[in-house]
Coordinates of C-alpha atoms and ligand atoms in Angstrom, one line a residue:
X1 CA 23.5 -23.7 -48.1
X2 CA 22.3 -27.0 -46.7
X3 CA 25.2 -27.1 -44.2
X4 CA 24.6 -23.6 -43.0
X5 CA 21.0 -24.3 -42.5
X6 CA 21.8 -27.3 -40.4
X7 CA 24.3 -25.2 -38.4
X8 CA 21.5 -22.5 -37.8
X9 CA 19.0 -25.1 -36.7
X10 CA 21.6 -26.7 -34.3
X11 CA 22.3 -23.3 -32.9
X12 CA 18.7 -22.6 -32.4
X13 CA 18.3 -25.9 -30.4
X14 CA 21.4 -25.2 -28.3
X15 CA 20.3 -21.6 -27.6
X16 CA 16.5 -22.0 -26.9
X17 CA 16.3 -18.6 -25.1
X18 CA 16.4 -17.7 -21.5
X19 CA 15.3 -20.6 -19.3
X20 CA 12.3 -20.3 -16.9
X21 CA 12.2 -22.6 -13.9
X22 CA 10.3 -25.8 -14.8
X23 CA 8.2 -27.9 -12.7
X24 CA 5.7 -30.8 -13.4
X25 CA 2.8 -30.1 -11.1
X26 CA 2.7 -26.8 -9.3
X27 CA 4.6 -23.4 -9.5
X28 CA 4.8 -20.3 -7.4
X29 CA 6.4 -17.0 -8.7
X30 CA 6.8 -14.0 -6.4
X31 CA 9.0 -11.2 -5.7
X32 CA 10.8 -12.6 -2.7
X33 CA 12.4 -16.1 -2.0
X34 CA 10.9 -16.8 1.5
X35 CA 7.4 -15.9 0.3
X36 CA 7.7 -18.2 -2.8
X37 CA 9.0 -21.0 -0.5
X38 CA 6.0 -20.6 1.8
X39 CA 3.6 -20.9 -1.1
X40 CA 5.3 -24.0 -2.4
X41 CA 5.4 -25.6 1.1
X42 CA 1.5 -25.3 1.6
X43 CA 1.0 -26.6 -1.9
X44 CA 3.2 -29.6 -1.1
X45 CA 1.3 -30.1 2.1
X46 CA -2.0 -30.5 0.1
X47 CA -3.1 -27.0 0.0
X48 CA -4.6 -25.5 -3.1
X49 CA -3.4 -22.4 -5.1
X50 CA -5.9 -20.1 -3.0
X51 CA -4.2 -21.3 0.1
X52 CA -0.8 -20.6 -1.4
X53 CA -2.0 -17.2 -2.4
X54 CA -2.9 -16.5 1.3
X55 CA 0.4 -17.8 2.6
X56 CA 2.4 -15.8 0.0
X57 CA 0.4 -12.6 0.7
X58 CA 1.1 -12.8 4.3
X59 CA 4.7 -13.7 3.9
X60 CA 5.3 -10.8 1.6
X61 CA 3.9 -8.5 4.2
X62 CA 6.8 -9.5 6.3
X63 CA 9.6 -10.1 3.8
X64 CA 8.8 -7.4 1.1
X65 CA 7.7 -4.5 3.2
X66 CA 7.9 -2.0 0.5
X67 CA 4.8 -3.5 -1.2
X68 CA 3.7 -6.8 0.7
X69 CA 1.2 -5.7 3.2
X70 CA -1.6 -6.0 5.6
X71 CA -1.9 -2.1 5.5
X72 CA -3.0 -2.0 1.9
X73 CA -5.1 -3.8 -0.5
X74 CA -5.3 -5.5 -3.9
X75 CA -6.8 -7.9 -6.4
X76 CA -7.0 -11.6 -6.6
X77 CA -7.9 -13.3 -10.0
X78 CA -8.7 -17.1 -9.8
X79 CA -9.4 -19.5 -12.6
X80 CA -10.5 -22.8 -11.2
X81 CA -9.7 -26.1 -12.6
X82 CA -13.3 -26.6 -13.8
X83 CA -13.1 -23.4 -15.8
X84 CA -15.1 -21.1 -13.4
X85 CA -13.4 -17.7 -12.9
X86 CA -13.7 -15.0 -10.2
X87 CA -12.1 -11.7 -9.0
X88 CA -11.8 -10.7 -5.4
X89 CA -11.5 -7.0 -5.0
X90 CA -9.9 -6.1 -1.6
X91 CA -8.8 -2.6 -2.7
X92 CA -8.8 0.0 0.0
X93 CA -11.8 2.2 0.4
X94 CA -12.0 6.0 1.2
X95 CA -12.8 6.6 4.8
X96 CA -16.2 7.8 5.9
X97 CA -14.8 11.2 6.7
X98 CA -13.2 11.6 3.3
X99 CA -14.3 14.5 1.3
X100 CA -13.8 15.4 -2.3
X101 CA -11.4 18.3 -1.8
X102 CA -9.7 16.9 1.3
X103 CA -6.2 17.1 -0.5
X104 CA -6.5 20.8 -1.6
X105 CA -5.2 23.8 0.4
X106 CA -7.1 26.9 0.8
X107 CA -6.1 28.1 -2.6
X108 CA -7.4 24.9 -4.2
X109 CA -4.0 23.5 -4.8
X110 CA -3.1 19.7 -4.1
X111 CA -1.0 19.2 -0.9
X112 CA 1.3 16.3 -0.3
X113 CA -1.2 14.7 2.2
X114 CA -2.4 12.0 -0.2
X115 CA 1.0 10.7 -0.7
X116 CA 2.7 11.1 2.8
X117 CA 1.5 10.6 6.5
X118 CA -1.5 9.7 8.3
X119 CA -4.1 11.3 6.1
X120 CA -3.0 9.3 3.0
X121 CA -4.2 5.8 3.6
X122 CA -7.5 4.3 2.4
X123 CA -9.0 1.5 4.6
X124 CA -7.0 -1.5 4.2
X125 CA -8.4 -4.5 2.6
X126 CA -5.8 -7.2 2.5
X127 CA -6.5 -9.3 5.6
X128 CA -10.1 -9.2 4.9
X129 CA -9.6 -10.2 1.1
X130 CA -7.2 -13.1 1.9
X131 CA -9.6 -14.4 4.5
X132 CA -12.6 -14.1 2.2
X133 CA -10.7 -16.0 -0.6
X134 CA -9.7 -18.7 1.9
X135 CA -13.1 -19.1 3.5
X136 CA -14.8 -19.5 0.2
X137 CA -12.2 -21.3 -1.9
X138 CA -9.4 -22.6 0.3
X139 CA -8.8 -26.1 1.3
X140 CA -5.9 -26.0 4.0
X141 CA -6.4 -24.8 7.6
X142 CA -6.3 -21.0 7.9
X143 CA -3.7 -21.3 10.7
X144 CA -1.5 -23.1 8.3
X145 CA -1.7 -20.5 5.6
X146 CA -0.9 -17.7 8.1
X147 CA 1.8 -19.7 10.0
X148 CA 4.8 -18.9 7.7
X149 CA 4.3 -15.2 8.0
X150 CA 4.1 -15.4 11.9
X151 CA 7.4 -17.3 11.9
X152 CA 9.2 -14.9 9.5
X153 CA 8.2 -12.0 11.5
X154 CA 9.0 -13.5 14.9
X155 CA 12.2 -15.2 14.1
X156 CA 13.3 -12.8 11.3
X157 CA 14.8 -13.5 8.0
X158 CA 18.1 -12.5 6.2
X159 CA 17.9 -9.2 4.5
X160 CA 19.0 -9.4 0.8
X161 CA 21.0 -6.9 -1.1
X162 CA 18.0 -5.4 -2.8
X163 CA 16.0 -5.2 0.4
X164 CA 18.9 -3.4 2.2
X165 CA 19.1 -0.8 -0.6
X166 CA 15.3 -0.4 -0.7
X167 CA 15.2 0.2 3.2
X168 CA 18.0 2.5 3.1
X169 CA 16.7 4.5 0.2
X170 CA 13.1 5.3 1.6
X171 CA 12.8 8.9 2.2
X172 CA 9.1 8.3 3.2
X173 CA 10.0 6.0 6.1
X174 CA 12.8 8.3 7.3
X175 CA 10.2 10.9 8.3
X176 CA 8.3 8.6 10.7
X177 CA 10.0 7.6 13.9
X178 CA 8.3 4.2 14.1
X179 CA 9.2 3.3 10.4
X180 CA 12.7 4.6 10.9
X181 CA 13.2 2.5 14.0
X182 CA 11.9 -0.8 12.6
X183 CA 13.0 -0.6 8.9
X184 CA 16.0 1.7 9.0
X185 CA 17.6 0.5 12.3
X186 CA 17.1 3.9 13.7
X187 CA 19.0 5.6 11.0
X188 CA 22.0 3.2 11.2
X189 CA 20.5 1.1 8.4
X190 CA 20.6 -2.6 7.7
X191 CA 23.3 -4.4 5.6
X192 CA 22.7 -7.4 3.4
X193 CA 23.0 -10.4 5.5
X194 CA 21.5 -8.9 8.7
X195 CA 18.3 -10.2 10.1
X196 CA 15.1 -8.3 10.1
X197 CA 13.0 -9.4 13.2
X198 CA 9.5 -7.7 13.5
X199 CA 8.0 -8.6 16.9
X200 CA 5.1 -6.1 16.8
X201 CA 4.1 -7.3 13.3
X202 CA 4.4 -10.9 14.5
X203 CA 2.1 -10.3 17.3
X204 CA -0.6 -8.9 14.8
X205 CA -0.2 -11.8 12.5
X206 CA -0.3 -14.1 15.4
X207 CA -3.7 -12.7 16.3
X208 CA -4.9 -12.9 12.7
X209 CA -3.7 -16.5 12.6
X210 CA -5.7 -17.3 15.9
X211 CA -8.8 -15.0 15.7
X212 CA -9.0 -14.3 11.9
X213 CA -9.2 -11.0 10.1
X214 CA -11.7 -10.0 12.7
X215 CA -8.9 -9.0 14.8
X216 CA -7.6 -6.5 12.3
X217 CA -11.1 -5.0 11.6
X218 CA -12.8 -5.3 15.1
X219 CA -10.5 -6.7 17.5
X220 CA -7.3 -5.6 19.5
X221 CA -5.5 -4.6 16.4
X222 CA -8.4 -2.5 15.0
X223 CA -8.7 -0.6 18.5
X224 CA -5.0 0.2 18.6
X225 CA -5.0 1.1 14.9
X226 CA -8.0 3.6 15.4
X227 CA -6.5 5.1 18.5
X228 CA -3.2 5.8 16.7
X229 CA -5.1 7.2 13.7
X230 CA -7.0 9.7 16.1
X231 CA -3.9 10.6 17.8
X232 CA -2.0 11.5 14.7
X233 CA -4.6 13.4 12.7
X234 CA -5.7 10.4 10.4
X235 CA -9.2 9.7 9.3
X236 CA -9.7 6.0 9.6
X237 CA -11.9 5.0 12.6
X238 CA -13.2 1.8 14.1
X239 CA -16.4 2.3 12.1
X240 CA -14.4 2.4 8.8
X241 CA -12.6 -0.8 9.8
X242 CA -15.7 -2.5 10.8
X243 CA -17.5 -1.5 7.6
X244 CA -14.8 -2.8 5.3
X245 CA -15.9 -5.5 2.9
X246 CA -14.1 -7.1 -0.1
X247 CA -16.2 -7.3 -3.3
X248 CA -16.3 -10.4 -5.5
X249 CA -16.6 -9.4 -9.1
X250 CA -16.9 -11.0 -12.5
X251 CA -13.6 -10.7 -14.4
X252 CA -13.5 -9.2 -17.9
X253 CA -13.0 -11.8 -20.7
X254 CA -12.4 -11.4 -24.4
X255 CA -11.1 -13.5 -27.3
X256 CA -7.8 -12.7 -29.1
X257 CA -6.8 -14.2 -32.4
X258 CA -9.5 -16.8 -32.1
X259 CA -7.5 -19.4 -30.0
X260 CA -6.8 -17.2 -27.0
X261 CA -9.1 -15.9 -24.2
X262 CA -7.8 -13.2 -22.0
X263 CA -9.3 -13.1 -18.6
X264 CA -8.4 -10.0 -16.6
X265 CA -9.2 -7.4 -14.0
X266 CA -12.5 -5.5 -14.2
X267 CA -13.1 -2.0 -12.6
X268 CA -12.1 -0.6 -10.2
X269 CA -9.0 -1.6 -12.2
X270 CA -8.4 0.3 -15.4
X271 CA -6.1 -2.5 -16.3
X272 CA -8.5 -5.1 -17.8
X273 CA -10.4 -2.7 -20.0
X274 CA -7.0 -1.3 -21.1
X275 CA -5.4 -4.6 -22.0
X276 CA -8.5 -5.8 -23.8
X277 CA -9.0 -2.4 -25.8
X278 CA -5.3 -2.1 -26.7
X279 CA -5.0 -5.8 -27.8
X280 CA -8.3 -5.6 -29.9
X281 CA -6.9 -2.4 -31.6
X282 CA -3.6 -4.1 -32.4
X283 CA -5.1 -7.3 -33.5
X284 CA -6.1 -6.4 -36.9
X285 CA -3.2 -4.0 -37.7
X286 CA -0.8 -6.6 -38.7
X287 CA 1.7 -4.8 -36.5
X288 CA 3.3 -8.1 -35.4
X289 CA 4.7 -8.8 -38.8
X290 CA 7.3 -6.2 -38.2
X291 CA 8.8 -8.3 -35.4
X292 CA 9.4 -7.9 -31.7
X293 CA 11.1 -4.7 -30.7
X294 CA 10.9 -3.3 -34.1
X295 CA 10.3 0.6 -34.3
X296 CA 7.0 -0.2 -36.2
X297 CA 5.6 -2.7 -33.8
X298 CA 6.5 -0.2 -30.8
X299 CA 4.8 2.6 -32.7
X300 CA 1.6 0.8 -33.3
X301 CA 1.5 -0.4 -29.7
X302 CA 2.3 3.0 -28.2
X303 CA -0.5 4.5 -30.3
X304 CA -2.9 2.1 -28.9
X305 CA -1.7 2.9 -25.4
X306 CA -2.0 6.6 -25.9
X307 CA -5.5 6.3 -27.0
X308 CA -6.7 4.1 -24.1
X309 CA -5.2 6.4 -21.5
X310 CA -7.4 9.3 -22.7
X311 CA -10.5 7.1 -22.0
X312 CA -9.0 6.1 -18.6
X313 CA -8.8 9.6 -17.5
X314 CA -12.4 10.3 -18.5
X315 CA -14.5 7.2 -18.0
X316 CA -13.1 5.0 -15.4
X317 CA -13.6 4.7 -11.6
X318 CA -15.2 2.5 -9.0
X319 CA -18.2 0.8 -10.6
X320 CA -20.0 0.8 -7.3
X321 CA -20.1 4.6 -7.5
X322 CA -19.8 5.4 -11.2
X323 CA -21.3 3.9 -14.4
X324 CA -18.1 2.7 -16.1
X325 CA -19.0 2.3 -19.9
X326 CA -17.1 -1.1 -20.3
X327 CA -19.0 -2.5 -23.2
X328 CA -18.9 0.8 -25.1
X329 CA -15.2 1.2 -24.7
X330 CA -14.9 -2.3 -26.0
X331 CA -17.4 -2.3 -28.6
X332 CA -16.5 -3.2 -32.2
X333 CA -17.4 0.1 -33.8
X334 CA -15.3 2.0 -31.2
X335 CA -12.3 -0.3 -31.6
X336 CA -12.5 0.1 -35.5
X337 CA -12.6 3.9 -35.0
X338 CA -9.5 3.8 -32.6
X339 CA -7.7 1.6 -35.1
X340 CA -8.5 3.7 -38.1
X341 CA -7.2 6.8 -36.4
X342 CA -3.6 5.3 -36.1
X343 CA -1.2 6.6 -38.8
X344 CA 1.4 4.0 -39.4
X345 CA 4.1 6.6 -40.2
X346 CA 3.4 9.3 -37.7
X347 CA 2.9 9.6 -33.9
X348 CA -0.4 11.3 -33.1
X349 CA -0.1 14.3 -30.9
X350 CA -1.7 13.7 -27.6
X351 CA -3.4 17.1 -27.8
X352 CA -5.4 15.8 -30.7
X353 CA -6.7 12.8 -28.7
X354 CA -9.8 13.1 -26.5
X355 CA -11.6 10.4 -24.6
X356 CA -14.2 8.6 -26.6
X357 CA -17.8 10.0 -26.7
X358 CA -19.4 7.5 -24.8
X359 CA 6.1 10.3 -15.2
X360 CA 8.5 10.5 -13.4
X361 CA 8.0 9.4 -9.8
X362 CA 9.5 8.5 -6.5
X363 CA 10.3 4.8 -6.4
X364 CA 7.0 3.1 -6.4
X365 CA 6.1 -0.4 -5.3
X366 CA 3.4 -2.9 -5.6
X367 CA 3.9 -6.6 -5.9
X368 CA 2.5 -9.5 -8.0
X369 CA 2.6 -13.1 -7.5
X370 CA 1.4 -16.0 -9.7
X371 CA 0.5 -19.6 -8.5
X372 CA -0.7 -22.7 -10.2
X373 CA -1.5 -25.8 -8.2
X374 CA -1.4 -29.6 -9.1
X375 CA -5.1 -29.6 -9.7
X376 CA -4.8 -27.0 -12.3
X377 CA -6.3 -24.0 -10.4
X378 CA -4.5 -20.7 -11.3
X379 CA -4.3 -17.6 -9.1
X380 CA -2.9 -14.2 -10.0
X381 CA -2.6 -11.6 -7.1
X382 CA -1.4 -8.0 -7.3
X383 CA -1.5 -6.1 -4.1
X384 CA 0.0 -2.8 -2.9
X385 CA 0.7 0.0 -0.5
X386 CA 0.8 2.2 -3.6
X387 CA 4.1 4.1 -3.2
X388 CA 7.2 2.3 -2.1
X389 CA 6.6 1.7 1.7
X390 CA 3.2 3.5 1.2
X391 CA 2.5 6.6 3.3
X392 CA 5.8 6.0 5.1
X393 CA 3.8 5.5 8.4
X394 CA 4.2 2.4 10.5
X395 CA 1.3 2.2 13.1
X396 CA 3.2 2.2 16.5
X397 CA 2.8 -1.0 18.5
X398 CA 1.5 -2.8 15.3
X399 CA 4.5 -2.9 13.1
X400 CA 2.7 -2.6 9.7
X401 CA 3.0 0.1 7.1
X402 CA 0.1 2.0 5.9
X403 CA -0.8 2.5 2.2
X404 CA -1.1 5.9 0.4
X405 CA -3.8 4.6 -1.9
X406 CA -5.9 7.9 -1.6
X407 CA -3.5 9.3 -4.1
X408 CA -5.0 6.9 -6.8
X409 CA -8.1 9.1 -6.6
X410 CA -8.2 12.1 -8.8
X411 CA -7.6 14.7 -6.1
X412 CA -8.3 17.5 -8.5
X413 CA -9.4 17.2 -12.0
X414 CA -6.5 17.7 -14.4
X415 CA -3.9 17.3 -11.6
X416 CA -1.7 14.2 -12.2
X417 CA -1.2 11.7 -9.5
X418 CA 2.1 10.2 -8.6
X419 CA 2.1 8.2 -11.7
X420 CA 1.1 11.1 -13.8
X421 CA -2.2 9.8 -14.5
X422 CA -5.1 12.2 -14.8
X423 CA -8.8 11.7 -13.8
X424 CA -11.9 13.5 -13.2
X425 CA -15.4 13.0 -11.9
X426 CA -15.4 9.3 -12.3
X427 CA -12.5 8.9 -10.0
X428 CA -13.3 11.7 -7.5
X429 CA -13.2 11.1 -3.7
X430 CA -16.4 9.7 -2.1
X431 CA -16.6 7.9 1.3
X432 CA -16.3 4.1 0.9
X433 CA -15.5 4.4 -2.8
X434 CA -12.3 2.6 -4.1
X435 CA -9.7 4.5 -6.0
X436 CA -9.2 3.6 -9.7
X437 CA -6.3 1.1 -10.0
X438 CA -3.9 -0.1 -12.8
X439 CA -3.4 -3.5 -11.3
X440 CA -4.1 -6.1 -13.8
X441 CA -3.7 -9.7 -12.7
X442 CA -4.5 -11.7 -15.9
X443 CA -4.9 -15.3 -17.1
X444 CA -4.7 -16.3 -20.7
X445 CA -6.3 -19.5 -22.1
X446 CA -5.2 -21.2 -25.2
X447 CA -7.9 -23.3 -26.8
X448 CA -9.8 -23.0 -23.7
X449 CA -7.1 -24.3 -21.4
X450 CA -4.9 -22.3 -19.0
X451 CA -1.8 -21.0 -20.8
X452 CA -0.4 -17.9 -19.0
X453 CA -0.6 -16.4 -15.5
X454 CA 0.7 -12.8 -15.5
X455 CA 1.0 -9.6 -13.6
X456 CA 3.3 -7.0 -12.3
X457 CA 3.5 -3.9 -10.1
X458 CA 4.3 -0.5 -11.8
X459 CA 1.5 2.0 -11.4
X460 CA 0.1 3.1 -14.8
X461 CA 2.8 1.0 -16.5
X462 CA 1.2 -2.2 -15.2
X463 CA -1.3 -2.8 -18.0
X464 CA 1.2 -1.9 -20.7
X465 CA 3.6 -4.2 -19.4
X466 CA 1.1 -7.0 -18.8
X467 CA 0.0 -6.6 -22.4
X468 CA 3.6 -6.7 -23.8
X469 CA 4.4 -10.0 -22.1
X470 CA 1.2 -11.4 -23.6
X471 CA 2.2 -10.0 -27.1
X472 CA 5.6 -11.4 -26.7
X473 CA 4.3 -15.0 -26.1
X474 CA 1.1 -14.8 -28.5
X475 CA 2.3 -12.6 -31.3
X476 CA 6.1 -13.0 -31.1
X477 CA 6.4 -16.6 -30.1
X478 CA 8.7 -16.2 -27.2
X479 CA 8.9 -18.5 -24.2
X480 CA 7.7 -16.9 -21.0
X481 CA 11.3 -16.1 -19.6
X482 CA 12.3 -14.4 -23.0
X483 CA 9.0 -12.6 -22.9
X484 CA 9.5 -11.3 -19.5
X485 CA 13.1 -10.4 -19.9
X486 CA 12.5 -8.5 -23.3
X487 CA 12.9 -4.7 -23.2
X488 CA 9.7 -2.9 -22.4
X489 CA 8.2 0.5 -23.3
X490 CA 5.3 2.6 -22.2
X491 CA 3.0 5.5 -23.4
X492 CA 0.1 6.9 -21.3
X493 CA -1.3 9.8 -23.4
X494 CA -0.3 12.4 -20.9
X495 CA 2.6 13.2 -20.5
X496 CA 3.1 12.9 -24.4
X497 CA 6.2 10.8 -24.0
X498 CA 7.3 7.4 -25.2
X499 CA 9.2 5.7 -22.4
X500 CA 11.8 3.2 -23.5
X501 CA 13.9 0.8 -21.4
X502 CA 17.7 1.5 -22.3
X503 CA 18.0 -1.9 -23.9
X504 CA 15.9 -0.7 -26.9
X505 CA 18.5 -0.1 -29.6
X506 CA 19.5 3.6 -30.4
X507 CA 18.6 2.8 -34.1
X508 CA 15.1 1.9 -33.1
X509 CA 14.9 5.0 -30.8
X510 CA 15.9 7.2 -33.8
X511 CA 13.2 5.6 -36.0
X512 CA 10.6 6.3 -33.3
X513 CA 11.7 9.9 -33.0
X514 CA 11.5 10.3 -36.8
X515 CA 7.9 9.4 -36.6
X516 CA 7.4 12.2 -34.1
X517 CA 7.5 10.4 -30.7
X518 CA 8.9 12.3 -27.8
X519 CA 11.2 9.4 -26.5
X520 CA 12.5 9.1 -22.9
X521 CA 14.6 6.5 -21.3
X522 CA 13.1 4.8 -18.4
X523 CA 15.2 2.4 -16.3
X524 CA 13.5 -0.9 -15.5
X525 CA 9.8 -0.8 -16.4
X526 CA 7.9 -3.1 -14.1
X527 CA 8.8 -6.5 -12.6
X528 CA 6.7 -9.4 -13.9
X529 CA 5.9 -12.7 -12.0
X530 CA 4.6 -15.1 -14.7
X531 CA 3.9 -18.7 -15.3
X532 CA 3.3 -20.6 -18.7
X533 CA 1.6 -23.8 -19.2
X534 CA 3.9 -25.4 -21.9
X535 CA 2.6 -27.6 -24.6
X536 CA 4.3 -30.7 -23.2
X537 CA 2.5 -30.5 -19.9
X538 CA 5.4 -28.8 -17.9
X539 CA 4.9 -25.5 -16.0
X540 CA 7.4 -22.8 -16.7
X541 CA 7.8 -20.0 -14.0
X542 CA 9.5 -16.7 -14.8
X543 CA 10.7 -14.4 -12.2
X544 CA 11.9 -11.0 -13.7
X545 CA 15.6 -10.6 -13.7
X546 CA 15.1 -6.7 -13.2
X547 CA 14.5 -7.7 -9.3
X548 CA 15.3 -10.4 -6.9
X549 CA 12.1 -12.7 -7.4
X550 CA 12.0 -16.5 -7.2
X551 CA 10.1 -19.1 -9.2
X552 CA 9.9 -22.5 -7.6
X553 CA 7.6 -25.5 -7.9
X554 CA 7.5 -29.3 -7.7
Ligands
DON601 O1 -3.5 0.5 -7.9 C1 -2.6 1.0 -8.6 O2 -2.8 1.3 -9.8 C2 -1.4 1.6 -7.9 N1 -1.7 1.9 -6.6 C3 -0.3 0.6 -8.0 C4 1.0 1.2 -7.5 C5 2.2 0.5 -8.1 O3 2.0 -0.4 -8.9 C6 3.5 1.0 -7.7 N2 4.4 0.1 -8.2 N3 5.4 0.0 -8.7

C-alpha cells in the first residue's frame, strides 16, 4: 500500500501536466510567432506592457491577416503594477449614414450585406485605440512600437502551414479582386514557406509610424479610404473617420471564492457580465466537486451559460446608447434565483427560459494576446475583423482588410447573427453606436495580486471559454497549460444545443444526453492566449495547441 502510494506520488512529480513556457520577468503570448517576438523585443528594450501591446497589435495586422487588423477594432484591459485598472474600448462604430433597417430587403428579410462587402464594416478603431493607449500609458517611442509591423509588411515574412491553409480557404476574399491579388496570389495561392510581402500595407503603417493614427483618420490614408468607400457603395466617409474616438471605461470587477478577483470587460462587451454572472451562479452549487470534465460539472456550467444568453439577447448593448442593467444582472437576489432554477438532473428546455425581468458558422476569426512586463503591468487585448478576413474587402491601394462588425448588431429582432446570437432593441443599429461584443479580455487576481491574464477569439464562445479556463485553474487546480488544453464545451441558450469538443468522452456525452441536452460535436472551440503568475514567482505562458500561437518571454 505504502509502496504504491510512493509510486503514485513519483508519477505525479514526473508527469506534472502539460508544460507552459516559463520566464522570470516578462511574457508575451499571441497567435503568431513574429508578433510575439515583436512584443518581447520592445519589452527587452525597456518598453512596458502597453508598448508591447501596441507592437503586437500592429504586427498581427501584418502577420495574422484573418483577424489582426487596422481595419477593425477591439478591447484592451490593463492592470497596472500599482493596482489601478482600465479598459480601452476601440471597437468599431456604426457610420453616420447607418440606419436601423439597412440590412433588410424590401420584404423585411436580412440580406448578406452585414457580412460581406463594402457595406459591412463599422468605422475601424484599432489605430486610434492603440495610439490612445500608448499616449496615455506607454513608455517607449511610438515609432519603435510601430516599427516591427512596417518591417514585416515591407520585407515580408514566411507563411506558416496554418496561414497558407487559412488564406487558401477564404471564400470571402476570393470575391474581391484586391484581396484575391494580395492574399491569394491571384488565385494561384501561397504555399507554406513562401513569403508574404505587403507593400501597400507597409506604406500605410509607415505613415502611421511617422504621422500617428491621425493619418488613418484624417490624412492620406483617410482620404484614399473614403474615396474607395464612396466608389464602391460603402457608407464610411471622411466625417466618420474624423469623428472616431476610443472610449476609456471602468472594467467590471467581482470576487470569486473570497481569494480571487475577476477583472473583466464591461459593455459594449457582453463577456464580462456573462463571466461574472455564470461564475457567481456556479460558485455556490458545489459543481466542482464532481471533477473537471464530468457530466455533472458540464451540466451545471451549461445551465448557467444557457441562462446568461437569454439575458444577453434582451438587455445588452452599447452603454452609450442603452441603459444596460449591469448591477441588476449581477445582483445577489437575481443570481440566487437563477441558481435555484437549475435542476441537477435535467437540462432545462431553452423555451422555458426568458431573459430576467429587469451555430454553425463560416470560419470566424478574432485574436487575443496577453502580456506581462517586468514591472508587473498586465495587458489583455482582444481585437477583430469579426469574420475570418472580415468583410473580405481589402481597400485598394491601402492593403488592409475591412471588418464586418456591423453583423454584430441585431440586424432584425429574432434573427440570429453569424454566431447564432439573438438580439433586439438594446443592440439595434444607430449611427455612432458600437455593436454588442463577446470579446472578454480578463485578468484574475489571487489575494489581490495578479494571477491570470486570459482571453480568446471565438464569437459567442469567447466568454464561455474564458470562464472554463478560469474554472480549470481556480476550481480544478490545473496549471495554465492544462487549463488551456482541456476540452471545452459551449451553450448559448439559442440554438438549444450543447456543443462539445470531440475529446470529451462518449460516456460523458451519453450522460449529458440522458439529462436531456441536445449534444453536438464542435471541432476546436476557441484559441486561448494566457499567462499565469506562478506561486514561486515565475511566469507561465500558454499558447493554445489548437492553433499556431507562441508564448515567449525572458
Ligand atoms: O465582438 C465579437 O463578439 C465578435 N465580433 C468576435 C468575433 C470572433 O471572435 C470571431 N472569432 N473566432
